[in-house]
Short mmCIF file of C-alpha atoms and ligand atoms in Angstrom, two decimals:
data_model
loop_
_atom_site.label_atom_id
_atom_site.label_comp_id
_atom_site.label_asym_id
_atom_site.label_seq_id
_atom_site.Cartn_x
_atom_site.Cartn_y
_atom_site.Cartn_z
CA MET A 26 81.56 14.30 -27.23
CA ALA A 27 82.90 16.54 -23.88
CA SER A 28 84.33 19.89 -24.68
CA SER A 29 88.16 19.98 -25.37
CA ARG A 30 87.93 22.38 -22.30
CA HIS A 31 86.79 19.08 -20.18
CA MET A 32 89.26 17.04 -22.27
CA ALA A 33 91.98 19.19 -21.34
CA ARG A 34 91.83 18.82 -17.68
CA LYS A 35 92.31 16.72 -14.80
CA TRP A 36 89.56 15.99 -12.54
CA LYS A 37 90.47 15.00 -9.38
CA VAL A 38 87.79 12.97 -7.21
CA ALA A 39 88.01 11.74 -4.05
CA LEU A 40 85.89 8.33 -3.11
CA LEU A 41 84.61 7.72 0.46
CA PRO A 42 82.83 4.21 0.55
CA GLY A 43 81.04 4.63 3.91
CA ASP A 44 80.02 1.78 5.52
CA GLY A 45 77.61 -0.80 5.23
CA VAL A 46 76.82 -1.63 1.55
CA GLY A 47 78.77 1.83 1.07
CA PRO A 48 82.17 0.22 -0.17
CA GLU A 49 80.36 -2.56 -2.37
CA LEU A 50 78.90 0.40 -3.91
CA ILE A 51 81.45 2.53 -4.51
CA GLU A 52 84.11 -0.56 -5.65
CA ASN A 53 81.59 -2.18 -7.96
CA THR A 54 80.50 1.49 -9.73
CA THR A 55 83.77 2.70 -9.98
CA PRO A 56 84.38 0.64 -13.65
CA ILE A 57 81.75 2.72 -14.58
CA LEU A 58 83.47 5.87 -14.06
CA GLU A 59 86.26 4.29 -15.93
CA ALA A 60 84.29 3.07 -18.39
CA VAL A 61 82.69 6.93 -19.19
CA ASN A 62 86.18 8.39 -18.80
CA GLU A 63 87.45 6.34 -21.55
CA ARG A 64 84.43 6.50 -23.81
CA PHE A 65 84.76 10.39 -23.49
CA GLY A 66 88.32 11.12 -23.17
CA ILE A 67 87.68 12.43 -19.53
CA SER A 68 91.25 12.53 -17.47
CA MET A 69 90.35 11.41 -13.91
CA ASP A 70 92.12 10.38 -10.65
CA LEU A 71 90.65 8.71 -8.12
CA SER A 72 91.38 8.57 -4.38
CA VAL A 73 89.72 6.76 -1.37
CA GLY A 74 88.76 8.10 1.71
CA VAL A 75 88.30 6.93 5.17
CA ALA A 76 85.03 8.21 7.02
CA GLY A 77 82.35 7.40 8.84
CA PHE A 78 80.96 4.93 11.26
CA ASN A 79 84.28 2.51 10.41
CA ALA A 80 86.93 5.30 10.89
CA ILE A 81 85.55 6.41 14.56
CA GLU A 82 87.55 3.21 15.91
CA LYS A 83 90.29 3.47 14.09
CA TYR A 84 90.70 7.00 14.26
CA GLY A 85 88.25 8.64 17.17
CA THR A 86 86.38 10.51 14.11
CA ASN A 87 84.18 9.57 11.50
CA LEU A 88 86.10 12.42 9.88
CA PRO A 89 89.75 12.10 10.06
CA GLU A 90 92.44 14.74 9.35
CA LYS A 91 93.80 12.82 6.45
CA THR A 92 90.37 12.58 4.86
CA ILE A 93 89.70 16.22 4.80
CA SER A 94 92.75 16.78 3.34
CA LEU A 95 91.81 14.60 0.61
CA LEU A 96 88.68 16.25 -0.02
CA LYS A 97 90.43 19.90 0.44
CA GLY A 98 92.54 18.59 -2.56
CA SER A 99 89.93 16.91 -4.59
CA ASP A 100 87.40 18.92 -7.17
CA CYS A 101 84.60 17.14 -5.73
CA VAL A 102 83.64 13.85 -3.85
CA LEU A 103 81.44 10.82 -4.44
CA LYS A 104 80.44 9.50 -1.02
CA GLY A 105 78.24 5.89 -0.01
CA PRO A 106 76.42 5.72 2.89
CA MET A 107 77.55 6.13 6.25
CA THR A 108 75.94 4.87 9.43
CA THR A 109 75.47 7.98 11.87
CA PRO A 110 75.68 7.31 15.48
CA GLU A 111 72.78 8.42 17.58
CA GLY A 112 72.53 9.16 21.20
CA GLY A 113 73.43 11.93 23.32
CA GLY A 114 77.32 13.51 23.12
CA SER A 115 77.54 11.29 19.87
CA GLU A 116 79.59 12.70 17.05
CA ILE A 117 77.88 15.14 14.34
CA SER A 118 77.32 13.24 10.83
CA ALA A 119 80.34 13.12 8.29
CA ALA A 120 78.00 13.90 5.31
CA VAL A 121 76.50 16.89 7.55
CA LYS A 122 80.30 17.82 8.34
CA ILE A 123 81.37 17.87 4.71
CA ARG A 124 78.39 19.41 3.66
CA LYS A 125 78.75 22.44 6.32
CA MET A 126 82.73 22.59 6.14
CA PHE A 127 82.76 23.40 2.16
CA SER A 128 79.31 25.07 2.47
CA LEU A 129 77.19 22.48 0.28
CA TYR A 130 74.71 24.83 0.28
CA ALA A 131 72.22 23.08 -2.16
CA GLY A 132 71.08 19.46 -1.80
CA VAL A 133 69.49 18.55 -5.32
CA ARG A 134 67.54 15.31 -5.10
CA PRO A 135 65.76 14.71 -8.19
CA SER A 136 62.60 12.31 -8.99
CA LYS A 137 61.73 10.98 -12.38
CA ASN A 138 60.74 8.17 -13.53
CA ILE A 139 62.81 5.47 -15.46
CA SER A 140 60.81 3.28 -17.43
CA GLY A 141 60.84 -0.51 -15.96
CA ILE A 142 60.46 0.49 -12.74
CA LYS A 143 57.68 0.33 -10.76
CA ALA A 144 56.36 3.58 -8.94
CA VAL A 145 53.87 4.99 -6.94
CA LYS A 146 53.57 7.32 -9.93
CA PRO A 147 54.04 7.49 -13.48
CA GLY A 148 54.66 11.32 -15.12
CA VAL A 149 57.20 12.34 -12.12
CA ASP A 150 59.63 14.73 -12.60
CA LEU A 151 60.79 16.90 -9.52
CA ILE A 152 63.72 18.17 -8.09
CA ILE A 153 63.94 18.72 -4.14
CA VAL A 154 65.93 21.88 -3.27
CA ARG A 155 66.92 21.27 0.10
CA GLU A 156 68.73 23.93 2.27
CA ASN A 157 71.63 21.52 3.67
CA THR A 158 73.41 24.25 5.86
CA GLU A 159 71.48 24.98 8.75
CA GLY A 160 67.53 24.53 9.83
CA MET A 161 67.31 21.81 12.32
CA TYR A 162 70.86 20.45 11.76
CA SER A 163 72.04 23.59 13.38
CA GLY A 164 73.99 21.00 16.08
CA LEU A 165 72.34 23.24 19.02
CA ASP A 166 70.40 20.23 20.68
CA PHE A 167 71.08 20.07 24.23
CA ARG A 168 69.44 19.11 27.17
CA VAL A 169 68.11 21.79 29.73
CA SER A 170 67.66 19.69 32.44
CA GLU A 171 67.20 16.17 33.49
CA ASP A 172 63.62 16.45 31.96
CA THR A 173 63.80 18.82 29.25
CA ALA A 174 65.66 18.58 26.14
CA MET A 175 66.40 21.54 23.00
CA ALA A 176 67.19 21.74 19.73
CA LEU A 177 67.42 25.36 17.65
CA ARG A 178 66.08 25.30 14.17
CA VAL A 179 68.55 28.19 12.84
CA ILE A 180 66.73 29.98 9.21
CA THR A 181 68.74 33.31 7.89
CA ARG A 182 68.12 35.49 5.37
CA ARG A 183 71.44 35.29 3.81
CA ALA A 184 71.19 30.85 3.58
CA SER A 185 67.51 31.13 2.53
CA GLU A 186 68.00 33.57 -0.46
CA ARG A 187 70.99 31.57 -1.24
CA ILE A 188 69.02 28.54 -1.72
CA GLY A 189 66.04 30.70 -3.28
CA LYS A 190 68.16 32.02 -6.07
CA PHE A 191 69.94 28.22 -6.36
CA ALA A 192 66.12 26.61 -6.69
CA LEU A 193 65.03 29.59 -9.40
CA GLN A 194 67.86 29.21 -11.74
CA LEU A 195 67.24 25.52 -11.16
CA ALA A 196 63.28 26.00 -12.21
CA LYS A 197 64.11 28.41 -15.17
CA LYS A 198 66.05 25.69 -17.12
CA ARG A 199 63.28 23.53 -16.59
CA ARG A 200 59.34 23.70 -16.57
CA ARG A 201 59.24 27.42 -14.67
CA HIS A 202 57.52 26.20 -11.48
CA LEU A 203 58.90 26.59 -8.10
CA THR A 204 57.24 25.78 -4.77
CA ILE A 205 58.19 26.85 -1.43
CA VAL A 206 57.53 24.26 1.35
CA HIS A 207 57.57 25.51 4.72
CA LYS A 208 55.66 25.16 8.26
CA GLY A 209 54.25 28.96 8.50
CA ASN A 210 51.20 28.68 10.55
CA ILE A 211 53.12 26.91 13.46
CA LEU A 212 57.58 28.79 12.87
CA LYS A 213 55.73 32.12 12.17
CA GLU A 214 59.01 34.00 12.84
CA SER A 215 61.47 31.42 11.19
CA ASP A 216 59.39 30.27 8.45
CA SER A 217 58.66 33.75 7.40
CA LEU A 218 61.61 34.64 6.88
CA PHE A 219 62.44 31.44 4.69
CA LYS A 220 59.67 32.19 2.65
CA GLU A 221 60.19 36.07 2.02
CA SER A 222 63.99 35.89 1.64
CA ILE A 223 62.92 33.40 -1.35
CA LEU A 224 60.42 35.52 -3.20
CA ARG A 225 63.03 38.45 -2.61
CA ALA A 226 65.97 36.05 -4.26
CA ALA A 227 63.14 35.57 -6.90
CA GLY A 228 62.66 39.39 -7.83
CA GLY A 229 60.23 39.99 -10.02
CA HIS A 230 60.19 36.11 -10.78
CA SER A 231 61.19 35.95 -14.25
CA GLY A 232 58.76 34.18 -16.01
CA VAL A 233 59.08 31.28 -13.61
CA SER A 234 55.56 30.81 -11.61
CA ILE A 235 55.71 30.29 -7.71
CA ASP A 236 53.24 28.82 -4.93
CA GLU A 237 53.57 27.54 -2.10
CA ALA A 238 52.60 24.91 0.26
CA HIS A 239 52.87 23.68 4.18
CA VAL A 240 55.17 20.87 4.70
CA ASP A 241 52.45 18.66 6.14
CA ALA A 242 50.09 19.23 2.84
CA MET A 243 53.12 18.43 0.88
CA ALA A 244 53.49 14.85 1.91
CA GLN A 245 49.97 14.12 1.18
CA TRP A 246 50.49 16.51 -2.44
CA LEU A 247 53.77 13.93 -3.23
CA ILE A 248 51.01 10.76 -3.41
CA LYS A 249 48.33 12.42 -4.97
CA LYS A 250 49.60 14.37 -7.33
CA PRO A 251 53.69 14.34 -7.57
CA GLU A 252 53.68 14.89 -11.44
CA SER A 253 52.37 18.49 -10.91
CA TYR A 254 55.68 20.05 -9.79
CA ASP A 255 58.71 21.11 -10.58
CA VAL A 256 61.27 22.45 -8.00
CA ILE A 257 60.79 22.49 -4.62
CA VAL A 258 62.59 24.73 -2.45
CA THR A 259 62.72 23.77 1.34
CA GLU A 260 64.46 23.73 4.75
CA ASN A 261 66.85 20.97 5.80
CA LEU A 262 64.67 18.70 7.55
CA PHE A 263 61.56 19.06 5.78
CA GLY A 264 63.75 18.48 2.56
CA ASP A 265 65.37 15.35 4.16
CA ILE A 266 62.23 13.83 5.09
CA LEU A 267 60.12 14.90 1.37
CA SER A 268 62.92 13.68 -0.32
CA ASP A 269 62.73 9.59 0.85
CA GLU A 270 58.88 10.36 0.08
CA ALA A 271 60.21 11.65 -3.30
CA ALA A 272 61.91 8.48 -3.83
CA MET A 273 60.10 6.16 -3.13
CA ILE A 274 57.25 7.64 -5.29
CA VAL A 275 59.29 6.69 -8.22
CA GLY A 276 60.73 3.42 -7.11
CA GLY A 277 62.60 3.60 -3.99
CA VAL A 278 65.33 5.07 -1.72
CA GLY A 279 67.70 2.67 -3.64
CA VAL A 280 67.00 4.58 -6.88
CA GLY A 281 67.64 8.20 -5.50
CA PRO A 282 70.60 10.26 -6.06
CA SER A 283 71.74 13.47 -4.52
CA ALA A 284 74.27 16.22 -5.02
CA ASN A 285 75.14 18.74 -2.51
CA ILE A 286 76.85 21.45 -4.41
CA GLY A 287 78.45 24.87 -3.14
CA ALA A 288 80.21 27.33 -4.73
CA GLY A 289 83.42 25.52 -5.87
CA TYR A 290 83.04 22.32 -4.65
CA ALA A 291 80.44 19.39 -4.81
CA MET A 292 79.50 15.87 -3.05
CA PHE A 293 77.30 13.33 -4.46
CA GLU A 294 76.01 10.63 -2.84
CA PRO A 295 72.70 8.33 -2.88
CA VAL A 296 69.76 9.45 -0.84
CA HIS A 297 69.73 6.32 0.96
CA GLY A 298 71.36 4.63 4.40
CA SER A 299 73.97 1.92 4.83
CA ALA A 300 71.60 -0.99 4.69
CA PRO A 301 73.69 -3.00 7.32
CA LYS A 302 71.43 -5.94 7.56
CA TYR A 303 72.56 -6.66 3.20
CA THR A 304 75.88 -5.85 4.01
CA GLY A 305 77.94 -8.18 2.10
CA LYS A 306 75.16 -10.04 0.28
CA GLY A 307 76.10 -8.47 -3.13
CA ILE A 308 72.70 -7.81 -3.50
CA ALA A 309 72.24 -3.97 -3.11
CA ASP A 310 70.60 -1.61 -5.55
CA PRO A 311 73.77 0.45 -7.63
CA VAL A 312 71.09 2.90 -9.20
CA ALA A 313 71.31 5.43 -6.35
CA THR A 314 75.09 5.38 -6.72
CA ILE A 315 75.56 5.34 -10.72
CA LEU A 316 72.99 8.09 -10.92
CA SER A 317 74.62 10.12 -8.63
CA GLU A 318 78.17 9.77 -11.00
CA ALA A 319 76.14 11.04 -13.65
CA MET A 320 75.28 14.05 -11.65
CA MET A 321 78.46 14.39 -10.84
CA TYR A 322 78.96 14.34 -14.50
CA GLU A 323 76.87 17.22 -15.27
CA TRP A 324 78.29 19.51 -12.51
CA MET A 325 81.75 19.17 -14.26
CA GLY A 326 79.60 20.11 -17.29
CA ILE A 327 80.21 16.82 -19.14
CA GLU A 328 76.79 16.68 -20.17
CA ALA A 329 76.90 13.82 -22.43
CA ALA A 330 78.93 11.47 -20.08
CA GLY A 331 75.47 11.71 -17.93
CA SER A 332 73.10 10.88 -20.04
CA ALA A 333 75.62 7.70 -21.35
CA ILE A 334 75.23 6.20 -17.89
CA ARG A 335 71.54 7.34 -17.72
CA LYS A 336 70.70 5.14 -20.70
CA GLY A 337 73.06 2.73 -19.65
CA VAL A 338 71.19 2.47 -16.36
CA GLU A 339 67.85 2.19 -18.45
CA ALA A 340 69.06 -0.43 -21.04
CA ALA A 341 70.10 -2.75 -17.87
CA ILE A 342 66.68 -2.66 -16.31
CA SER A 343 64.94 -2.57 -19.90
CA LYS A 344 66.84 -6.19 -20.70
CA GLY A 345 65.69 -7.18 -16.75
CA VAL A 346 69.13 -6.69 -15.68
CA LYS A 347 67.95 -5.49 -12.16
CA THR A 348 68.41 -5.96 -8.35
CA ARG A 349 66.41 -7.97 -6.27
CA ASP A 350 64.46 -4.87 -5.34
CA LEU A 351 63.60 -4.26 -8.57
CA GLY A 352 62.21 -7.40 -9.37
CA GLY A 353 65.22 -8.91 -10.92
CA ARG A 354 67.86 -11.36 -10.19
CA SER A 355 71.13 -9.69 -10.54
CA SER A 356 73.80 -8.71 -8.28
CA THR A 357 75.05 -5.32 -7.53
CA SER A 358 78.24 -6.55 -9.96
CA GLY A 359 76.20 -8.50 -12.41
CA MET A 360 74.24 -5.08 -12.97
CA CYS A 361 76.65 -2.60 -12.91
CA LYS A 362 79.25 -4.64 -14.94
CA TYR A 363 76.56 -4.94 -17.75
CA ILE A 364 75.67 -0.95 -17.17
CA ALA A 365 79.80 -0.14 -17.48
CA LYS A 366 80.27 -2.54 -20.83
CA ARG A 367 76.78 -1.02 -22.63
CA ILE A 368 78.76 2.58 -21.73
CA SER A 369 81.86 1.16 -23.49
CA LYS A 370 80.40 -0.05 -26.61
C1 LIG B 25 70.47 12.31 4.01
C2 LIG B 25 70.52 11.12 5.28
C3 LIG B 25 71.66 12.42 6.13
C4 LIG B 25 71.12 13.55 6.44
C5 LIG B 25 72.16 11.15 7.34
C6 LIG B 25 72.34 10.26 7.47
C7 LIG B 25 72.38 12.01 8.35
O1 LIG B 25 69.42 11.22 5.99
O2 LIG B 25 71.60 12.19 3.17
O3 LIG B 25 69.55 12.51 3.96
O4 LIG B 25 69.94 13.82 8.00
O5 LIG B 25 71.20 14.49 6.04
MG1 LIG B 26 67.34 11.28 4.65
#
């Protein structure tokens, strides 16, 4: 059961359904939150806000002021996937804006096999810790002439030490193995600063074994021996790329959850995109969103709620109640209803 500390307070959770399959994922997974709240006596206010590509037409921005106020008045946000415009002069992604605005500096992206889901390799249990606020996501990307464009990859000691500390703390709670991923042979200044800051943050390593890999080598090690990694810490763009790869190794981006964690606020979201071609068909895989909800309860300190959700997902999959991408025949809503019912039992 949840401790009285958590039962005594009221959690304010903002929901941003987003674009494409996002609204159907948030709508169908909300009953799972309700089932968990009821079973564990958690009091939670859910408020829906508008953000993403769909907001641009109506509000002229993907993150309207009203939504920013909603987020500021909440404890955390559960976000569906959003469509990000491409091309020069287009708006910065809403997810990236929220990560920066609330200093959600740690992108936490676990990849773990789920029994019954076809994977590239068994025995995988790793977490990618992605620096979420700078690197190639600095926003400093511009045309210097008709034929030349430049993007600046910003690495600071402060942000690198901060993510290093976070990753080390996480590794201490797990198998005590931390891998620093960089490209120091090419990005000589920025990635030596990144690596040096992480090692400094790790101090005497406190019983955690630390190794390192270049990002290109890591891309192949993740296929060859993913089971040998525990916590992987890396900068923003490398983490973005490797987390899609790691999700695919344990079954696909449809099952990859994530948390974006800062000092006093957090955002939970599936790793996958808005998948416009599946919109409205009722076939979107809800597992990534549901597991992101489990991560939300764990962040709140209500571990039992997180494990009830994980058990519900495992039960559905082992009973064959799963969406088509996982080899089943269930609809999004069918799978979510089954899981909510399991949790209520
Ligand atoms: C992710 C996504 C986002 C990112 C996009 C949608 C802005 O790919 O969360 O991994 O690049 O961070
Ligand atoms: Mg990505």
